[in-house]
Tab-separated table of C-alpha atoms and ligand atoms in Angstrom:
chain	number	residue	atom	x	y	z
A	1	UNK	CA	-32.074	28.227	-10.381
A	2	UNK	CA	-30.661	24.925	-10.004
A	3	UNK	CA	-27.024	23.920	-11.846
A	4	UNK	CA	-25.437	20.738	-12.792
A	5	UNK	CA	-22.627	20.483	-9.969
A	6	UNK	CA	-21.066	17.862	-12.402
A	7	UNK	CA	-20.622	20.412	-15.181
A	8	UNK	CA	-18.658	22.800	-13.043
A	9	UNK	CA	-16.509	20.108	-11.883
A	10	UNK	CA	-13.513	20.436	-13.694
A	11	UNK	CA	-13.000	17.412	-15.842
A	12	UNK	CA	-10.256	15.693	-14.599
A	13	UNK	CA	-12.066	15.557	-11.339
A	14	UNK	CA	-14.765	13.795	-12.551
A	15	UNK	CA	-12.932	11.731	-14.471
A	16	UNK	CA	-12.152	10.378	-11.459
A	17	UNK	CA	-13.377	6.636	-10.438
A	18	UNK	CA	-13.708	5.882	-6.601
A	19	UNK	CA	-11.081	4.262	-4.790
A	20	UNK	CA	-12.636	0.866	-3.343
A	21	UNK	CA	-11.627	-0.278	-0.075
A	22	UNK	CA	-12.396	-3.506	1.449
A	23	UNK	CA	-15.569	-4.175	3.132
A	24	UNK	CA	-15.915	-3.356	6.715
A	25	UNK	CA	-16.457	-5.709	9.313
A	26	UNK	CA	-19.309	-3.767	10.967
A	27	UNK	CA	-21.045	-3.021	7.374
A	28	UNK	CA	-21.425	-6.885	6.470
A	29	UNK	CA	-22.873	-7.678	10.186
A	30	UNK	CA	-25.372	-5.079	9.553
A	31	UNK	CA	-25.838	-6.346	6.500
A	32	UNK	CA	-26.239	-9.847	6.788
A	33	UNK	CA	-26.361	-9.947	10.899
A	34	UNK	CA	-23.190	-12.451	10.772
A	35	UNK	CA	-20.578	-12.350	13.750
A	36	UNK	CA	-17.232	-13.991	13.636
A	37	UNK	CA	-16.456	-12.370	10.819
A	38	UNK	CA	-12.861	-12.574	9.717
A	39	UNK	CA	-11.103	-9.841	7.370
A	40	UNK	CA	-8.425	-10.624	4.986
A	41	UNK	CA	-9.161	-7.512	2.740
A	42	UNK	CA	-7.084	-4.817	3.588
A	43	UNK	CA	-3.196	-6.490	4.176
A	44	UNK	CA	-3.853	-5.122	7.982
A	45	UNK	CA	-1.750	-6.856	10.651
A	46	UNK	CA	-3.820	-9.839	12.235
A	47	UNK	CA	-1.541	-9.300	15.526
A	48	UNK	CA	-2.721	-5.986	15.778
A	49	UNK	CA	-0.720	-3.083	16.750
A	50	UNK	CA	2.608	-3.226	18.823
A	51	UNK	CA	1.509	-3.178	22.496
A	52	UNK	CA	4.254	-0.560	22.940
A	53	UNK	CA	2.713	1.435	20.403
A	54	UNK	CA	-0.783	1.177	22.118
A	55	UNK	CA	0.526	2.291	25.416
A	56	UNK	CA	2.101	5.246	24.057
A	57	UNK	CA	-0.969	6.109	21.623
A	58	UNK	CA	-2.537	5.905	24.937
A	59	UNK	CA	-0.635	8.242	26.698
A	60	UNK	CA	-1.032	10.353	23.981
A	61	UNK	CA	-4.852	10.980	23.945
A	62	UNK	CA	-4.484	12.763	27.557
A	63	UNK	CA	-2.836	15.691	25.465
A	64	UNK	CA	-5.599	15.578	22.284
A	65	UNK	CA	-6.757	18.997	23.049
A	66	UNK	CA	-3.123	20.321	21.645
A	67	UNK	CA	-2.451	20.493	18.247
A	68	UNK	CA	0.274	18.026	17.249
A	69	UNK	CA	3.380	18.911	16.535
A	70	UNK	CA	3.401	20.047	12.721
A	71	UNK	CA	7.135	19.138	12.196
A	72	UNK	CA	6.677	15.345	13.577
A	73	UNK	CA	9.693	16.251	15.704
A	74	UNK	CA	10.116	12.840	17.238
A	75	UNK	CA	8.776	10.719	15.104
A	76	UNK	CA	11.600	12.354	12.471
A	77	UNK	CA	13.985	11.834	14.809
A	78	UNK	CA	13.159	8.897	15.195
A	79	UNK	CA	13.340	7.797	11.870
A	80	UNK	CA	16.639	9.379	10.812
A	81	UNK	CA	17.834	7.190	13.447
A	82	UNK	CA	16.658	4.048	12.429
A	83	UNK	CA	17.732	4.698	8.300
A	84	UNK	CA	20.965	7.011	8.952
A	85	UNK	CA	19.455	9.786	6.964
A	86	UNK	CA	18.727	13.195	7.628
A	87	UNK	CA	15.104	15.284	9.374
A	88	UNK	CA	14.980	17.476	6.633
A	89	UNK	CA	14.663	14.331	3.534
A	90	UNK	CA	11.566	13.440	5.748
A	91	UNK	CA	8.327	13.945	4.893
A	92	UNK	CA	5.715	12.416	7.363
A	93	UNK	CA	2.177	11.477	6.206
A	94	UNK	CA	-1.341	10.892	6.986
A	95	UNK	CA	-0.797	7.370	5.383
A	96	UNK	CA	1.643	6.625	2.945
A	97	UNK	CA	-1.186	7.208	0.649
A	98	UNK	CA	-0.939	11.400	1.739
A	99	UNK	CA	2.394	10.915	0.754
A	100	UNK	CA	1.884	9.536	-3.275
A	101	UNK	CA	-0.573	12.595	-3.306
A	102	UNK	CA	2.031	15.127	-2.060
A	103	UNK	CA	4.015	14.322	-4.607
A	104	UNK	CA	1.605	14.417	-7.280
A	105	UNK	CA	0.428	17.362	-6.076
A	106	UNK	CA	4.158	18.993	-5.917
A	107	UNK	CA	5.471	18.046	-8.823
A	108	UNK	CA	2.375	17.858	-11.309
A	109	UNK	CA	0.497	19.439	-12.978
A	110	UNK	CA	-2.204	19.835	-15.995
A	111	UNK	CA	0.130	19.269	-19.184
A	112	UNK	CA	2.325	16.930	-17.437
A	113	UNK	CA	2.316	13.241	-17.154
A	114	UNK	CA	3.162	10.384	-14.726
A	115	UNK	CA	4.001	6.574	-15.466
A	116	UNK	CA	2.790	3.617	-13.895
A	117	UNK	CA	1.961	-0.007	-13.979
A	118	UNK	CA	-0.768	-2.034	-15.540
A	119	UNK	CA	-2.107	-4.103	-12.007
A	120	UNK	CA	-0.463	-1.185	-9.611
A	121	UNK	CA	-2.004	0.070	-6.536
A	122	UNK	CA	-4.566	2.474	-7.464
A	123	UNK	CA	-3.918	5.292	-5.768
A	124	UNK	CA	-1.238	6.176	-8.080
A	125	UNK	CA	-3.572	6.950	-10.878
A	126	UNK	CA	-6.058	8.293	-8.254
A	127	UNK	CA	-3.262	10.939	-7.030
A	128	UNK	CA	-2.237	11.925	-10.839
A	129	UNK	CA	-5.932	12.620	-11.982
A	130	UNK	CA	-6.391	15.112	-8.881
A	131	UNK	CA	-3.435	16.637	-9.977
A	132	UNK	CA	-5.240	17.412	-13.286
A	133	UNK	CA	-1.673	15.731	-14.521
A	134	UNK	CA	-2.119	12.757	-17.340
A	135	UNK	CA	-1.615	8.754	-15.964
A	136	UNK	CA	0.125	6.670	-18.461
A	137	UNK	CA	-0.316	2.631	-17.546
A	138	UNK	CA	2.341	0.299	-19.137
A	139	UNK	CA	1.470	-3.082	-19.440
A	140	UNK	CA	2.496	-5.594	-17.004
A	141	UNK	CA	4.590	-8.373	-17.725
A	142	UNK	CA	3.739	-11.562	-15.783
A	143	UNK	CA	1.476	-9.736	-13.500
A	144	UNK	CA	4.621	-7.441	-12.437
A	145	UNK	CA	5.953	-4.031	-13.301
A	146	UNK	CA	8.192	-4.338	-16.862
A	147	UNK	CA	10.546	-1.846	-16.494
A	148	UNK	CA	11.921	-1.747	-19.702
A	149	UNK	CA	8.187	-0.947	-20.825
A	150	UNK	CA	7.786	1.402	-18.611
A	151	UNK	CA	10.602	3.124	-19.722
A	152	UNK	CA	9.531	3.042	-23.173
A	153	UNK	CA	5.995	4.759	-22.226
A	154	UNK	CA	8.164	7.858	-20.425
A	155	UNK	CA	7.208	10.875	-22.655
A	156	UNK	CA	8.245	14.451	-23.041
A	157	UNK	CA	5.932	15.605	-20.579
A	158	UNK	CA	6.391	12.884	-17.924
A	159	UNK	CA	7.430	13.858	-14.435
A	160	UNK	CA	7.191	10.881	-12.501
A	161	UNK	CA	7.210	7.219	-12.221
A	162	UNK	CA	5.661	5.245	-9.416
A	163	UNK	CA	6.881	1.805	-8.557
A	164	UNK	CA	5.555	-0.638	-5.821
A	165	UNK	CA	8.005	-2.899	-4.737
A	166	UNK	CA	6.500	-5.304	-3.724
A	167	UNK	CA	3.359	-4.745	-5.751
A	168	UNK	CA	-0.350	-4.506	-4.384
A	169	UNK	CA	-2.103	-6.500	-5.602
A	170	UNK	CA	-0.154	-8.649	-7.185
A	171	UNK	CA	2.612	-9.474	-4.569
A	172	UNK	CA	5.344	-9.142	-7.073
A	173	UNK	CA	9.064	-8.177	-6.525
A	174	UNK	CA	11.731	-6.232	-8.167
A	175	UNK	CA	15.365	-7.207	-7.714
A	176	UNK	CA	18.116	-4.658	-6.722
A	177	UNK	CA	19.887	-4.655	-9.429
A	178	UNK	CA	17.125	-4.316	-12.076
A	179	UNK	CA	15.672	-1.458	-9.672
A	180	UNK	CA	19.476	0.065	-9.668
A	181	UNK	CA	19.542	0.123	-13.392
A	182	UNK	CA	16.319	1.349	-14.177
A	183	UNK	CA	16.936	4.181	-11.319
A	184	UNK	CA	19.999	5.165	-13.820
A	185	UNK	CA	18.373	5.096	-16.925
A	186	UNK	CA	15.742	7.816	-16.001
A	187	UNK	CA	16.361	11.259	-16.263
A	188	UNK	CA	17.023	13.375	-13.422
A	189	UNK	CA	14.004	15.586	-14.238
A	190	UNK	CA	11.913	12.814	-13.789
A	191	UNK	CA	10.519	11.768	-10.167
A	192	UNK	CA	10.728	7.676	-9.409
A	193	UNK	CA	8.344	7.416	-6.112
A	194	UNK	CA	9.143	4.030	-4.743
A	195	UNK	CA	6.344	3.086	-2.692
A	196	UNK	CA	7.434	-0.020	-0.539
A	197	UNK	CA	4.986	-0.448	1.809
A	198	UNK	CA	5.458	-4.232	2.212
A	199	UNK	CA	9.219	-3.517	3.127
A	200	UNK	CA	8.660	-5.167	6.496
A	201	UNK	CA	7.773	-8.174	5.171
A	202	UNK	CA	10.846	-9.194	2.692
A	203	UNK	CA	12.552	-11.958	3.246
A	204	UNK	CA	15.917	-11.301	4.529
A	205	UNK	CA	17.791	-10.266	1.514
A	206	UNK	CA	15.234	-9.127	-0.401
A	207	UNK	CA	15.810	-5.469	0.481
A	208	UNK	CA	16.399	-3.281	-2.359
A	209	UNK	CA	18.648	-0.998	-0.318
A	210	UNK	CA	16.770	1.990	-1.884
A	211	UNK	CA	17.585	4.344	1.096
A	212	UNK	CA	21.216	4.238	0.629
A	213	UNK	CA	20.372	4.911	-2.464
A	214	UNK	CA	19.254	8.220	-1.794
A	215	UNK	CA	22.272	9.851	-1.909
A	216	UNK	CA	22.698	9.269	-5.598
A	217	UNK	CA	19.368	10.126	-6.969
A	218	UNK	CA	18.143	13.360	-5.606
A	219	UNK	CA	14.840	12.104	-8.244
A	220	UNK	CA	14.160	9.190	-5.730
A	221	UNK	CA	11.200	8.846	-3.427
A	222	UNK	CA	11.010	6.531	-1.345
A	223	UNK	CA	7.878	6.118	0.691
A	224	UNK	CA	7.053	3.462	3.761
A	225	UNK	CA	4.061	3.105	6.265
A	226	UNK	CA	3.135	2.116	9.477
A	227	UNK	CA	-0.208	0.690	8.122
A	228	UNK	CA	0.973	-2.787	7.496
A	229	UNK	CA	4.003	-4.467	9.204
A	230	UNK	CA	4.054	-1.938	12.446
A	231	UNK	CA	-0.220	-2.727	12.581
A	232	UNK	CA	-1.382	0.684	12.620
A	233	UNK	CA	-3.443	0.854	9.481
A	234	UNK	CA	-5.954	3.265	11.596
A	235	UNK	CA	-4.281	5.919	13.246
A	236	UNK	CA	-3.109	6.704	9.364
A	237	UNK	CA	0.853	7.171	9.538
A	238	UNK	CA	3.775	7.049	7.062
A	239	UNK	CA	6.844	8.841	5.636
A	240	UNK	CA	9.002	9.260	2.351
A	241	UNK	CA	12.545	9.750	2.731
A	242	UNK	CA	13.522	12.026	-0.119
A	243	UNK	CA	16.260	14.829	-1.067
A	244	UNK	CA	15.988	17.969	1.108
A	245	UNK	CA	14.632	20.095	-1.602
A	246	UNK	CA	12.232	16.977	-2.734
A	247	UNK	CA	10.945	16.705	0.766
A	248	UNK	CA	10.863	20.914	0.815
A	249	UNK	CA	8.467	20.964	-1.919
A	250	UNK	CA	6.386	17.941	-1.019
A	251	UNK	CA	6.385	19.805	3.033
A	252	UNK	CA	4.802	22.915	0.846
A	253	UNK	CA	1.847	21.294	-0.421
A	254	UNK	CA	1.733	19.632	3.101
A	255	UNK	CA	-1.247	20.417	5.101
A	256	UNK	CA	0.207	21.271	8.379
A	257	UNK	CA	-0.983	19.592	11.086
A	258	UNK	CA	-1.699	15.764	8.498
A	259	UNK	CA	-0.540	13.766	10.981
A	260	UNK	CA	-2.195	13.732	14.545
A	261	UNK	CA	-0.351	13.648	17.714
A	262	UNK	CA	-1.385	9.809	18.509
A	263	UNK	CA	-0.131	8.453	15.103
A	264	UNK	CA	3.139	10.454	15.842
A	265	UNK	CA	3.339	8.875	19.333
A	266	UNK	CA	2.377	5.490	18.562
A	267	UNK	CA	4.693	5.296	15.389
A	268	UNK	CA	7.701	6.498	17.296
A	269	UNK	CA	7.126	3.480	19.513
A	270	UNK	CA	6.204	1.292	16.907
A	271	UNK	CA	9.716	1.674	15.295
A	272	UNK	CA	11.310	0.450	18.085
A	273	UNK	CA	9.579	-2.230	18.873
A	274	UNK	CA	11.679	-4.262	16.784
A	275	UNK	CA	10.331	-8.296	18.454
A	276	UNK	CA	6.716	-7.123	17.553
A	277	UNK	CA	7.966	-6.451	13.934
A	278	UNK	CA	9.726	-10.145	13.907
A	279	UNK	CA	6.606	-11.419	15.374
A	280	UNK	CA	4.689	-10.257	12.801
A	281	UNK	CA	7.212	-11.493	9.954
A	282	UNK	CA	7.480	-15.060	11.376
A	283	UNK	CA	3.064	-14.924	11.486
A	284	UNK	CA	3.354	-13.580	8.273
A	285	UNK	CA	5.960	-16.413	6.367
A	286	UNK	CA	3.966	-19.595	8.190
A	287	UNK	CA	0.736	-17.691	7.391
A	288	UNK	CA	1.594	-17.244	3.844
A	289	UNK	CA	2.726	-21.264	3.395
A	290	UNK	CA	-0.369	-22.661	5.188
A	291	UNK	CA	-2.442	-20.283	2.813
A	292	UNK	CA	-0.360	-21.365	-0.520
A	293	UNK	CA	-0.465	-25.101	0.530
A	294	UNK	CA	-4.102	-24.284	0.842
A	295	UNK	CA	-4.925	-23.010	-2.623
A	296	UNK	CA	-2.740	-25.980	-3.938
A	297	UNK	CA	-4.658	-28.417	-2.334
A	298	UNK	CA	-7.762	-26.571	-4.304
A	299	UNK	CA	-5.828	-26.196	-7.288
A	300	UNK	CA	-6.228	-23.111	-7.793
A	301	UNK	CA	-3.193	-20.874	-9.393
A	302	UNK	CA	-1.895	-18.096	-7.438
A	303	UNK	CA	1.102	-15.410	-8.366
A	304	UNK	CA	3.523	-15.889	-5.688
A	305	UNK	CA	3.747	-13.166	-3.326
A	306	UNK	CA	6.422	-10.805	-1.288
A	307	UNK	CA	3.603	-8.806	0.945
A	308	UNK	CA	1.138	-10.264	3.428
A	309	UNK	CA	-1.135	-11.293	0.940
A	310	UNK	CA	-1.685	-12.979	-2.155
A	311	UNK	CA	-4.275	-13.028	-5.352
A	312	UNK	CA	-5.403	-16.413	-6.197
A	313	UNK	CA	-7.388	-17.127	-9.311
A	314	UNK	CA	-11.086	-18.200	-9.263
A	315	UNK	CA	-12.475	-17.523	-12.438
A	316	UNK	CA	-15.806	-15.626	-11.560
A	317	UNK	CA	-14.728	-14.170	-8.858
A	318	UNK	CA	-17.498	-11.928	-8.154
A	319	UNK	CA	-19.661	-14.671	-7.002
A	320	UNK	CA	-17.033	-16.343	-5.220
A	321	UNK	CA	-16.478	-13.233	-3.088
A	322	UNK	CA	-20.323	-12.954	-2.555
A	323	UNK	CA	-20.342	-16.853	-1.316
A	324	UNK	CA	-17.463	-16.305	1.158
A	325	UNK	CA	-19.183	-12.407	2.335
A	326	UNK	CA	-22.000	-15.093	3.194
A	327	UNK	CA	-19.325	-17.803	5.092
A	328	UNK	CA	-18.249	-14.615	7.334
A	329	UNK	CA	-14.912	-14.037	5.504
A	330	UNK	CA	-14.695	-10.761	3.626
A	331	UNK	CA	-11.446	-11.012	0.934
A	332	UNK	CA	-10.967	-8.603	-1.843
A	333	UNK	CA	-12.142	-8.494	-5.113
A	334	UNK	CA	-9.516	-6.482	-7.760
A	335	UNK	CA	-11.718	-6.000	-11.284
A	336	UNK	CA	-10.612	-2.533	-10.853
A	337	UNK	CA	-7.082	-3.734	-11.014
A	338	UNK	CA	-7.955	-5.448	-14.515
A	339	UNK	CA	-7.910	-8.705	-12.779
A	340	UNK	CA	-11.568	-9.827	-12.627
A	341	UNK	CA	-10.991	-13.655	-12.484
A	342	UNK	CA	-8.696	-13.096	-9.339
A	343	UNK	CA	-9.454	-12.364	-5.569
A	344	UNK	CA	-6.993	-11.417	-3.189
A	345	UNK	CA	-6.717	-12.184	0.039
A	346	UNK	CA	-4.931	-10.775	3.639
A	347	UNK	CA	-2.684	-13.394	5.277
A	348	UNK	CA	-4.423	-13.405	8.803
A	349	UNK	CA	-3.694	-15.563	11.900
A	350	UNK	CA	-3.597	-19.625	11.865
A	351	UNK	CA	-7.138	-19.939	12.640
A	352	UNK	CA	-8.404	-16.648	10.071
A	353	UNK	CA	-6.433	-18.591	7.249
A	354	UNK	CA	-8.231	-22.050	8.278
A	355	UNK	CA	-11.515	-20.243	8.260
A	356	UNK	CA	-11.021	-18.804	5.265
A	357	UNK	CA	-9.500	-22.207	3.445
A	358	UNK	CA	-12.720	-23.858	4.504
A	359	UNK	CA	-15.440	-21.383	3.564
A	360	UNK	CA	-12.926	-21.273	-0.163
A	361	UNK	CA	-13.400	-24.718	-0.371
A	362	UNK	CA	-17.048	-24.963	-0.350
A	363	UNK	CA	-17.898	-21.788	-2.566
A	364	UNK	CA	-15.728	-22.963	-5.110
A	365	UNK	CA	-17.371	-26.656	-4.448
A	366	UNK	CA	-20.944	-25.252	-5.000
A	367	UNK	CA	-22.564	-24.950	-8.235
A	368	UNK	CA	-23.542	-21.380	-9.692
B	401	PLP	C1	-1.352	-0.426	1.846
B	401	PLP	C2	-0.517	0.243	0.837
B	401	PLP	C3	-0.023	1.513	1.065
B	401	PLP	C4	-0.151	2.175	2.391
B	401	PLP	O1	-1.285	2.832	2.636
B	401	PLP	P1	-1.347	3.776	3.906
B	401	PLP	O2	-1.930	5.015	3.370
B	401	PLP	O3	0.023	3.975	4.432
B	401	PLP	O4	-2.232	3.067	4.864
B	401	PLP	C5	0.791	2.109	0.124
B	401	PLP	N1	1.106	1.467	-0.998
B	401	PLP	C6	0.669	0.229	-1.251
B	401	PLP	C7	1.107	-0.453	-2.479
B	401	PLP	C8	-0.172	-0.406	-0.351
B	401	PLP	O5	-0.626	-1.624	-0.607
């Protein structure tokens, strides 16, 4: 007797549509036997990771036969030091995306809802459907989060709101003070997970202070990675800094051992490594003008961005993305972020921005 595995899959699960990542390198030289390939699909860091961090991921694989340490001891440590807050608001990650699902999974539930933004990464809505828990999307207002709409979708069920500040994949910023006031006009009861995963890459001043906000809002979540600005997208590393008892029941639902013993070493040498992190910012602001200069000279619009990366629009983007796949330069395509005439792309090293420039201007020179 055979059964239909989809109709004992409960249906909030299969409800669920796919997370897309971008294209890797390796699958589009199999598939079209290209080398050279450059990769602005996936806001990775085109430096690379922090030497310092290599050396002591390094180190670290003589020891892979232990189990890591399931209370991140260091990295913690290391941490509190570096934002003046305490072990215990720490929760550490496989990924910041581990993190947005601990929370769903801690403090949702089937009956419940969560709020988040039209054009917002997608693993918010991704984390609330496993959670059996109900995703409300407010409408964006010039491709960023409206607050005040958001607010306005909160119902008597919801439990959470997630925020990206700056957005993915729309670049877009929040100021403090609009932040600050929203932060006050939510109830207690109700989570806010700030996911600023772009942090690194504000201009000086653009910091919404959130941790020292903390202290205030025992509802506040704020969650950061090592994926981007630190350049360790693979090892899989980040943290949320959180209220004790937040962090307690997001530690719960925790699998113990999430993050391995490399990420922990590498990441508690990545945070120090504070000249690789400036490197990366300086690549990242002369990256970003030689890329908006670029589109400019095209003509084509593009939302201004506060992350390494920016959407630009194309129109049909679908067959611009298959032109530059073709040219060697994989970008990303966001129709599942409701923005099908858009493509965004990674801000990559001097030479990974000309490439890509170039191949842009002849696929959107060729005829369809
Ligand atoms: C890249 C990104 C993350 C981080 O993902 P990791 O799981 O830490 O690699 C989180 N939030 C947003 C908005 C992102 O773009």
């Amino acid at each position: 007797m055979s059964i239909d595995i989809c109709e004992i899959t409960p249906a909030h699960i299969r409800a669920i549509f796919p997370y897309a990542p971008g294209k890797p390198i390796s699958e589009l030289e199999r598939e079209l036997g290209l080398t050279n390939i450059v990769k602005l699909a996936s806001n990775e860091n085109p430096l690379g990771p922090s030497p310092k961090a290599l050396e002591a991921a390094e180190k670290a694989l003589l020891d892979i036969s232990r189990y890591p340490d399931g209370n991140g001891f260091e990295l913690k440590a290391a941490i509190a030091e570096r934002y003046g807050v305490s072990m215990d608001s720490i929760v550490l990650g496989n990924g910041s995306n581990d993190l947005l699902e601990l929370a769903a999974r801690a403090f949702l539930a089937p009956g419940l809802s969560a709020v988040f933004s039209q054009h917002a990464f997608a693993v918010y809505s991704l984390a609330v459907q496993s959670a059996g828990a109900k995703g409300i999307e407010a409408p964006a207002k010039d491709w960023g989060h409206d607050l005040e709409m958001m607010f306005s979708m909160l119902e008597a069920d919801t439990r959470m709101v997630f925020i990206a500040n700056p957005n993915n994949p729309t670049g877009t910023l929040l100021g403090k003070e609009e932040l600050l006031s929203f932060l006050k006009s939510i109830p207690p009861s109700i989570l806010i997970v700030l996911d600023e995963a772009y942090n690194e890459y504000l201009p000086s001043g653009f910091d919404s202070g959130s941790v020292s906000w903390l202290a205030d809002f025992p509802n506040l979540i704020v969650t950061r990675t090592f994926s981007k600005a630190y350049g360790l997208a693979g090892l899989r590393t980040g943290f949320a800094l959180a209220n004790p008892a937040v962090a307690d029941m997001m530690n719960r639902v925790r699998q113990p051992f999430n993050v391995n013993s490399v990420a922990q070493a590498a990441a508690v040498a990545a945070l120090s490594d504070i000249s690789f992190l400036e490197r990366s910012r300086a690549l990242n602001f002369a990256g970003m003008e030689q890329v908006r200069k670029g589109l400019e000279n095209l003509e084509l619009e593009y939302i201004p961005s506060y992350g390494n990366f920016l959407s630009f629009h194309v129109g049909h983007a679908q067959g611009i993305y298959q032109k530059l796949l073709k040219l060697g330069v994989i970008v990303r395509p966001i129709a599942g972020y409701a923005m099908p005439e858009h493509l965004r792309v990674s801000i990559g090293l001097e030479s990974e921005n000309e490439k890509f420039l170039k191949a842009l201007e002849q696929a959107v020179g060729e005829k369809t």
